[in-house]
PDB file of C-alpha atoms in Angstrom:
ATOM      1  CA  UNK U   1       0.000   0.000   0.000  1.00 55.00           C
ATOM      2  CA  UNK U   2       1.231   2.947  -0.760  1.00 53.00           C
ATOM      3  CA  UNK U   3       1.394   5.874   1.562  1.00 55.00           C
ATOM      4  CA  UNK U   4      -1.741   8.588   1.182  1.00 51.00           C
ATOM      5  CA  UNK U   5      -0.671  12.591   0.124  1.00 50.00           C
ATOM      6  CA  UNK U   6      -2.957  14.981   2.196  1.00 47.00           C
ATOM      7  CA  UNK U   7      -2.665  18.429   1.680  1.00 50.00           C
ATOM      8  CA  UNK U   8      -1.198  19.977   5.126  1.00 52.00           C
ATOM      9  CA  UNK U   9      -3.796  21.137   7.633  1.00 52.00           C
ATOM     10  CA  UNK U  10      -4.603  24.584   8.379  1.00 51.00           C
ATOM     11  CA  UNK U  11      -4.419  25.796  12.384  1.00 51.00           C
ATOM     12  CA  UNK U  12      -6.426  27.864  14.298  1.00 50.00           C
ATOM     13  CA  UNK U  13      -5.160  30.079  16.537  1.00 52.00           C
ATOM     14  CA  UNK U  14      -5.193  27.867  19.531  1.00 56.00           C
ATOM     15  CA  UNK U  15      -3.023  25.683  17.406  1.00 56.00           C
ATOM     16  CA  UNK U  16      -5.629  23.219  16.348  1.00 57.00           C
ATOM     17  CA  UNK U  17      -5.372  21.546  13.317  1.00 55.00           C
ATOM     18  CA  UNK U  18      -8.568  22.495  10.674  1.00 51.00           C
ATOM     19  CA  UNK U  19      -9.314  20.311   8.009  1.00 52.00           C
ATOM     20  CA  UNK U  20      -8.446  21.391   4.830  1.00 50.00           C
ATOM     21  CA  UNK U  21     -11.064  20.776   1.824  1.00 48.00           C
ATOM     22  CA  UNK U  22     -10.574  21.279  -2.076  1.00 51.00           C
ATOM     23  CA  UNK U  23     -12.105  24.737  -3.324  1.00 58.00           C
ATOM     24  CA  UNK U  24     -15.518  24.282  -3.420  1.00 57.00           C
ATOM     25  CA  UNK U  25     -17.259  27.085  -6.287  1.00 59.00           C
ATOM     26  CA  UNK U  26     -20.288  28.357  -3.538  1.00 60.00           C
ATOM     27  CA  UNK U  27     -22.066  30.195  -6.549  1.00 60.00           C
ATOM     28  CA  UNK U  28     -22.388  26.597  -8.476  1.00 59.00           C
ATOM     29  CA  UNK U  29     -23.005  25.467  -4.935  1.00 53.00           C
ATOM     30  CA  UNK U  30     -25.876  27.999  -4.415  1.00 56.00           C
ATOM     31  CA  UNK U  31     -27.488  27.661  -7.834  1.00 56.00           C
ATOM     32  CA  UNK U  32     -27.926  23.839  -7.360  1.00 54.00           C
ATOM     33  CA  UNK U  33     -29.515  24.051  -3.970  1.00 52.00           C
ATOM     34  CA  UNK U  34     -32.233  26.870  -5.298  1.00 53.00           C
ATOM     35  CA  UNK U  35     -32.615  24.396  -8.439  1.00 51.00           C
ATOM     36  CA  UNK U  36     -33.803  22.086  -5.986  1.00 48.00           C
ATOM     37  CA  UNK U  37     -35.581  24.075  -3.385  1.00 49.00           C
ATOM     38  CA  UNK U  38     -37.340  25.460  -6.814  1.00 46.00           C
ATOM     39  CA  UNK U  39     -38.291  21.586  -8.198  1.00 45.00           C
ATOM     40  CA  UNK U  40     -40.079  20.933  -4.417  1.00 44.00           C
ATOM     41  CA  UNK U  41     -41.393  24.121  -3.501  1.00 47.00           C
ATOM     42  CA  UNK U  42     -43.201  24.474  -6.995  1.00 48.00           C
ATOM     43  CA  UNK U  43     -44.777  20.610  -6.330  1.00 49.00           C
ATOM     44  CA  UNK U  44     -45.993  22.024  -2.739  1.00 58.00           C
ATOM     45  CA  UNK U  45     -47.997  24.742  -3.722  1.00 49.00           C
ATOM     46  CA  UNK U  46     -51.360  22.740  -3.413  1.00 56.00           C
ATOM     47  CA  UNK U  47     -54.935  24.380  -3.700  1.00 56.00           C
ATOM     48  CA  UNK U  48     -55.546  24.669  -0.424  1.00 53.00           C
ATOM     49  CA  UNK U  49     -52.682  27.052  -0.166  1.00 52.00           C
ATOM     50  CA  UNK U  50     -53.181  30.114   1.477  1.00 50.00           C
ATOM     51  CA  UNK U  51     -51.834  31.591  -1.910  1.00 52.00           C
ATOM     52  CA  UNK U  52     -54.710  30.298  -3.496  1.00 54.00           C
ATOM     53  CA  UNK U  53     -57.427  32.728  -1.418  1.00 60.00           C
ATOM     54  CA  UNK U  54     -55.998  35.822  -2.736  1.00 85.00           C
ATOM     55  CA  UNK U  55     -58.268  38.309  -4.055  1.00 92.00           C
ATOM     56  CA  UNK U  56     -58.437  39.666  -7.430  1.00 95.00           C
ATOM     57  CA  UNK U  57     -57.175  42.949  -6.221  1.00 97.00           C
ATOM     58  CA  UNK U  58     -54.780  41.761  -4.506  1.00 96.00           C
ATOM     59  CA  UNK U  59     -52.930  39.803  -7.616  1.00 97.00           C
ATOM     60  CA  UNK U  60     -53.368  43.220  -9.589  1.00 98.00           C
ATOM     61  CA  UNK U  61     -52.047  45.120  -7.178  1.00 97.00           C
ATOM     62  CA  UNK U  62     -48.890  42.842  -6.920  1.00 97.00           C
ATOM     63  CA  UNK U  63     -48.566  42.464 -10.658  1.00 97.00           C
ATOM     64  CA  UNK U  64     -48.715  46.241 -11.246  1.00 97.00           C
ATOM     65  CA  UNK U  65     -46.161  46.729  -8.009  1.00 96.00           C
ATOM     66  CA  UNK U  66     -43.912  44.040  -8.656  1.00 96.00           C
ATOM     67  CA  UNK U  67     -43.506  44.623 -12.545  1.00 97.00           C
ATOM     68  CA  UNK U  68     -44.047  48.376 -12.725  1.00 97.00           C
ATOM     69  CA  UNK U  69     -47.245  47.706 -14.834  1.00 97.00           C
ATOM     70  CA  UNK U  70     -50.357  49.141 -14.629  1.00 97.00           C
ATOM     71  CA  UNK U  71     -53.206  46.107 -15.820  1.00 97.00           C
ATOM     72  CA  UNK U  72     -56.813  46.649 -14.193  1.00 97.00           C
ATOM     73  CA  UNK U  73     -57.931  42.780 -14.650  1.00 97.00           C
ATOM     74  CA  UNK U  74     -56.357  39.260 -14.049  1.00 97.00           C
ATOM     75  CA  UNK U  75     -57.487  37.976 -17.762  1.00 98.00           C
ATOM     76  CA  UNK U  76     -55.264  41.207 -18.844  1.00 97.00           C
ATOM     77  CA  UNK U  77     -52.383  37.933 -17.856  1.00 98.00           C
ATOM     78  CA  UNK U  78     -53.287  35.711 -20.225  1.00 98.00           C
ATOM     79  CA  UNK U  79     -51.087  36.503 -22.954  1.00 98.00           C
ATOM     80  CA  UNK U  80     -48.125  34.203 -20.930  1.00 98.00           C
ATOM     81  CA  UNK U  81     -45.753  37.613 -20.656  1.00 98.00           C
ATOM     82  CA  UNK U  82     -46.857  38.937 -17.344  1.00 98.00           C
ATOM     83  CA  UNK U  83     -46.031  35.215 -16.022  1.00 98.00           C
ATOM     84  CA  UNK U  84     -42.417  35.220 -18.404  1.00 98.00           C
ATOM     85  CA  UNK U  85     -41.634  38.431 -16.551  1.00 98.00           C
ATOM     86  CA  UNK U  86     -42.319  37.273 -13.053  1.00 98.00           C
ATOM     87  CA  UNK U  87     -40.123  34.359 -13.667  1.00 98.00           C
ATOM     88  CA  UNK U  88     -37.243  36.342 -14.660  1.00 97.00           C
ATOM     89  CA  UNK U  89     -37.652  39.081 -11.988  1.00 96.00           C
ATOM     90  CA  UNK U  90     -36.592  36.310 -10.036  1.00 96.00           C
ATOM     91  CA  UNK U  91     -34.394  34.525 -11.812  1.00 96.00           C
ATOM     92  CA  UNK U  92     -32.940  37.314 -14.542  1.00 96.00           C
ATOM     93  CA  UNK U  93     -31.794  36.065 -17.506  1.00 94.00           C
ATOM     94  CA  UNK U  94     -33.154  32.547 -17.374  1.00 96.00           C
ATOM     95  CA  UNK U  95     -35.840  33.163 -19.517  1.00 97.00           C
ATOM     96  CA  UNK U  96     -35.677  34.606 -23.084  1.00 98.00           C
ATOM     97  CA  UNK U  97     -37.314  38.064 -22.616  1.00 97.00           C
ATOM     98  CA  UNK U  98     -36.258  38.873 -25.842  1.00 97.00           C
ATOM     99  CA  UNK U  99     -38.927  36.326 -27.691  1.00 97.00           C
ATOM    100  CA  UNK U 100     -41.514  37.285 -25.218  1.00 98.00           C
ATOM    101  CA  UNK U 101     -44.277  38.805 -27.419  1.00 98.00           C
ATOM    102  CA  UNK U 102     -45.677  41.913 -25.805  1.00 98.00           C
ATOM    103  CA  UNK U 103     -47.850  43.069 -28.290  1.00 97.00           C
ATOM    104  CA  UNK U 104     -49.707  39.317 -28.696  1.00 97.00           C
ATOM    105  CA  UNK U 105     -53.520  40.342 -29.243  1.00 96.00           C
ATOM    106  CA  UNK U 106     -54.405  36.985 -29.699  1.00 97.00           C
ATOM    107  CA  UNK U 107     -54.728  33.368 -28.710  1.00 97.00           C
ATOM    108  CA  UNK U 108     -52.308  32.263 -31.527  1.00 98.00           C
ATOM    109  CA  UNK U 109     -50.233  34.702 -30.867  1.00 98.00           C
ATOM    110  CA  UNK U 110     -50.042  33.635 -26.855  1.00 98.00           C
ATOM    111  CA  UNK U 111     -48.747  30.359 -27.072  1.00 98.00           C
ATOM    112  CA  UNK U 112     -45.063  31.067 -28.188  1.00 98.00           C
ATOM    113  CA  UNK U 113     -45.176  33.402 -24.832  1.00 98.00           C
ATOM    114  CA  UNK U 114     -45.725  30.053 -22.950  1.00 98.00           C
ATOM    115  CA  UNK U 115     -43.522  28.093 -25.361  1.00 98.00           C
ATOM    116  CA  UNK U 116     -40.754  30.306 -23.418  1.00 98.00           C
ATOM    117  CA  UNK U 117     -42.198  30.499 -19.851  1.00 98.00           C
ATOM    118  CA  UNK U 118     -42.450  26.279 -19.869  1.00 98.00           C
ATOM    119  CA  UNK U 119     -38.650  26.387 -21.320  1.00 97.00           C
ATOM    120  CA  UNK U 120     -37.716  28.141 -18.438  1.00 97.00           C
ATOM    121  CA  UNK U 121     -39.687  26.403 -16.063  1.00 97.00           C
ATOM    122  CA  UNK U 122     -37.968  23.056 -17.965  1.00 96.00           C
ATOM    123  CA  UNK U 123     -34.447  24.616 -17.327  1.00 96.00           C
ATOM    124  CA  UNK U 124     -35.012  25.574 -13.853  1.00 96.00           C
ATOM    125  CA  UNK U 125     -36.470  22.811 -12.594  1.00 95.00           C
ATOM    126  CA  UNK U 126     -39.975  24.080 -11.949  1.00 95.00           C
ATOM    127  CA  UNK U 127     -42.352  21.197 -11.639  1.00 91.00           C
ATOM    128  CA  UNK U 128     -45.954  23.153 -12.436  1.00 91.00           C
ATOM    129  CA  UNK U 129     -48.019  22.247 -15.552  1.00 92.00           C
ATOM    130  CA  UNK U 130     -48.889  25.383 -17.579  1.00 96.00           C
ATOM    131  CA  UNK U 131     -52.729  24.577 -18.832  1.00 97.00           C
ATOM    132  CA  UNK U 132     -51.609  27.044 -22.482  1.00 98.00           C
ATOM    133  CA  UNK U 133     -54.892  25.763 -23.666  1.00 98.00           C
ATOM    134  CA  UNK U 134     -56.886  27.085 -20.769  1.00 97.00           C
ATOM    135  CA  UNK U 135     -55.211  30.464 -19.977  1.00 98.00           C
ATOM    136  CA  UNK U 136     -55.191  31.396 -23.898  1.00 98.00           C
ATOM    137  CA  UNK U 137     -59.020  31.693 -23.441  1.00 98.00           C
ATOM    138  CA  UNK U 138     -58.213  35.080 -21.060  1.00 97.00           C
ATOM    139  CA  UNK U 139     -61.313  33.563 -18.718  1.00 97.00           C
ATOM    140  CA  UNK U 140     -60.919  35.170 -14.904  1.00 97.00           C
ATOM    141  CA  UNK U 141     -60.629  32.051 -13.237  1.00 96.00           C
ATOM    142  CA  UNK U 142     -58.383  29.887 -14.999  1.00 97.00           C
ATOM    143  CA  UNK U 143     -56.205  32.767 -14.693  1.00 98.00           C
ATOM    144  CA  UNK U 144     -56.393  33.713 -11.189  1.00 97.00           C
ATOM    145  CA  UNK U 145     -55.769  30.619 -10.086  1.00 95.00           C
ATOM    146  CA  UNK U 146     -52.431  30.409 -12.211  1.00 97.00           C
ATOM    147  CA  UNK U 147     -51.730  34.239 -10.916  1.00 97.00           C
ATOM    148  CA  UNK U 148     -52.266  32.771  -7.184  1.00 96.00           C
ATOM    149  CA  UNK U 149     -49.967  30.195  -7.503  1.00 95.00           C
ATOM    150  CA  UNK U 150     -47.515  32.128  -9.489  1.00 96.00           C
ATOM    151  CA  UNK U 151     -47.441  34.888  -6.731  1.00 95.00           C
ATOM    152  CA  UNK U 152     -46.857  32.248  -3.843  1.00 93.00           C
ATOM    153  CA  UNK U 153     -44.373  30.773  -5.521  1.00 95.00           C
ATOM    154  CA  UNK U 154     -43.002  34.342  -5.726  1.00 94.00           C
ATOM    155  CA  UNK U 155     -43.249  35.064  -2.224  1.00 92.00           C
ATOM    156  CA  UNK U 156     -40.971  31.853  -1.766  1.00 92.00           C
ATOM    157  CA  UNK U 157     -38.225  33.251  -3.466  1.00 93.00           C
ATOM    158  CA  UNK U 158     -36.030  36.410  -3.728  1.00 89.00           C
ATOM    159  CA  UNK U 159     -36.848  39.155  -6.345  1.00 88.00           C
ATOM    160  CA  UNK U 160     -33.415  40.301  -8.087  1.00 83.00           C
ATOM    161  CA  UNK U 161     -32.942  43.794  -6.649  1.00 85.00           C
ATOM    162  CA  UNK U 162     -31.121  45.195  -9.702  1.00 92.00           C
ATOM    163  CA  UNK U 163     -33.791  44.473 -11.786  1.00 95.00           C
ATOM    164  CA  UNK U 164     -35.874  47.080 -13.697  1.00 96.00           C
ATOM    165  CA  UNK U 165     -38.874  45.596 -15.403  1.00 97.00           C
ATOM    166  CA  UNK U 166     -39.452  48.728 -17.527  1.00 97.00           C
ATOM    167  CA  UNK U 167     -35.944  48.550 -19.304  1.00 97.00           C
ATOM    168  CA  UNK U 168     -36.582  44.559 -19.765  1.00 97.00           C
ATOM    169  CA  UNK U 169     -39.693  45.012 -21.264  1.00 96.00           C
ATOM    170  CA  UNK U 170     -38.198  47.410 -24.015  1.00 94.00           C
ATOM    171  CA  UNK U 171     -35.927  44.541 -25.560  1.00 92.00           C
ATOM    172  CA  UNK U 172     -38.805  42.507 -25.534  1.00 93.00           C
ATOM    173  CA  UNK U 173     -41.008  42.064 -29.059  1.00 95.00           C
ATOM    174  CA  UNK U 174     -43.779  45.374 -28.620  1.00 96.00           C
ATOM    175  CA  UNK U 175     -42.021  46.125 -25.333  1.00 96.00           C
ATOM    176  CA  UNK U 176     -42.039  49.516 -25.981  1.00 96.00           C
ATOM    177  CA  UNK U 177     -45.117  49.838 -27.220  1.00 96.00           C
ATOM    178  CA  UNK U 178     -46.600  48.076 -24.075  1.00 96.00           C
ATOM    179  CA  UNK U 179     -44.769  50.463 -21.803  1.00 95.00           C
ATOM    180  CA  UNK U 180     -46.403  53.159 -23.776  1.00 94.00           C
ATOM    181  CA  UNK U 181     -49.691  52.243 -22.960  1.00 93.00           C
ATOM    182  CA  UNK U 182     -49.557  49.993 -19.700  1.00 91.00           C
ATOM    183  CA  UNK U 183     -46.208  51.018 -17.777  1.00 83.00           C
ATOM    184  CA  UNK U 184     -47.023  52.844 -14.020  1.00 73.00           C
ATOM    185  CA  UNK U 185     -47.794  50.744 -11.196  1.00 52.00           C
TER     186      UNK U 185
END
């Protein structure tokens, strides 16, 4: 047997020997603990959730606080970009803002949005099924309930503090244009 090389010990100041471990990268640490935090905490969100007895006002309010928006109804969501944006106030940069239509009128023109809020929910580990088909139809209760969820999930996490919603949206396809009309909050 041959003999084992360990790297010398560190001391402390009472002359204690600490054990020494290989550089460990605490950001790639970090991100893999919130990717899984993110997978359960998404799966424990049930309906009787206290997220879930929010008030219509109360998701408007938040929407129009949290993104700088100014919407007066929860169907005003349906379009998929409100719910892209949330997503990447949170996590910035993992989603692709930059296809998110802003200027979608229509339920063809809604389902790329949610082509790109399920890809990010797919590359962060977010275990929630996105009824497209249902929220498309902009009816109030398919998406409140997606709105409740989406802000308790929101409350479990951090908001990025550098990030400005307004300047996001512009890059974003009829960004401006949105702004134009719906930025305030």
């Amino acid at each position: 047997h041959g003999a084992r090389h360990l790297p010398p010990a560190a001391h402390t100041s009472a002359g204690a020997a600490l054990p020494v471990h290989p550089t460990v990268d605490l950001a790639r640490v970090n991100a893999a603990l919130r990717r899984s935090l993110t997978s359960s905490m998404a799966t424990t969100i049930g309906m009787m959730d206290a997220g879930y007895f929010v008030g219509r006002k109360e998701i408007v309010d938040w929407v129009n606080n949290t993104l700088q928006v100014s919407i007066s109804k929860v169907e005003q969501t349906c379009s998929g970009a409100i719910a892209c944006q949330l997503i990447d106030r949170i996590y910035p940069g993992q989603v692709a803002m930059n296809k998110v239509n802003w200027g979608a009128r229509a339920e063809h023109e809604y389902v790329p949005n949610y082509k790109v809020l399920q890809a990010a929910f797919n590359r962060l580990q977010i275990e929630r099924h996105i009824d497209v088909d249902r929220l498309i139809k902009g009816r109030y209760q398919d998406n409140l309930e997606f709105m409740q969820w989406l802000k308790r999930y929101c409350e479990m996490h951090q908001f990025s503090d550098d990030y400005d919603p307004v300047a996001v949206r512009d890059r974003g396809r009829g960004g401006q244009a949105f702004n134009a009309q719906h930025a305030g909050g």
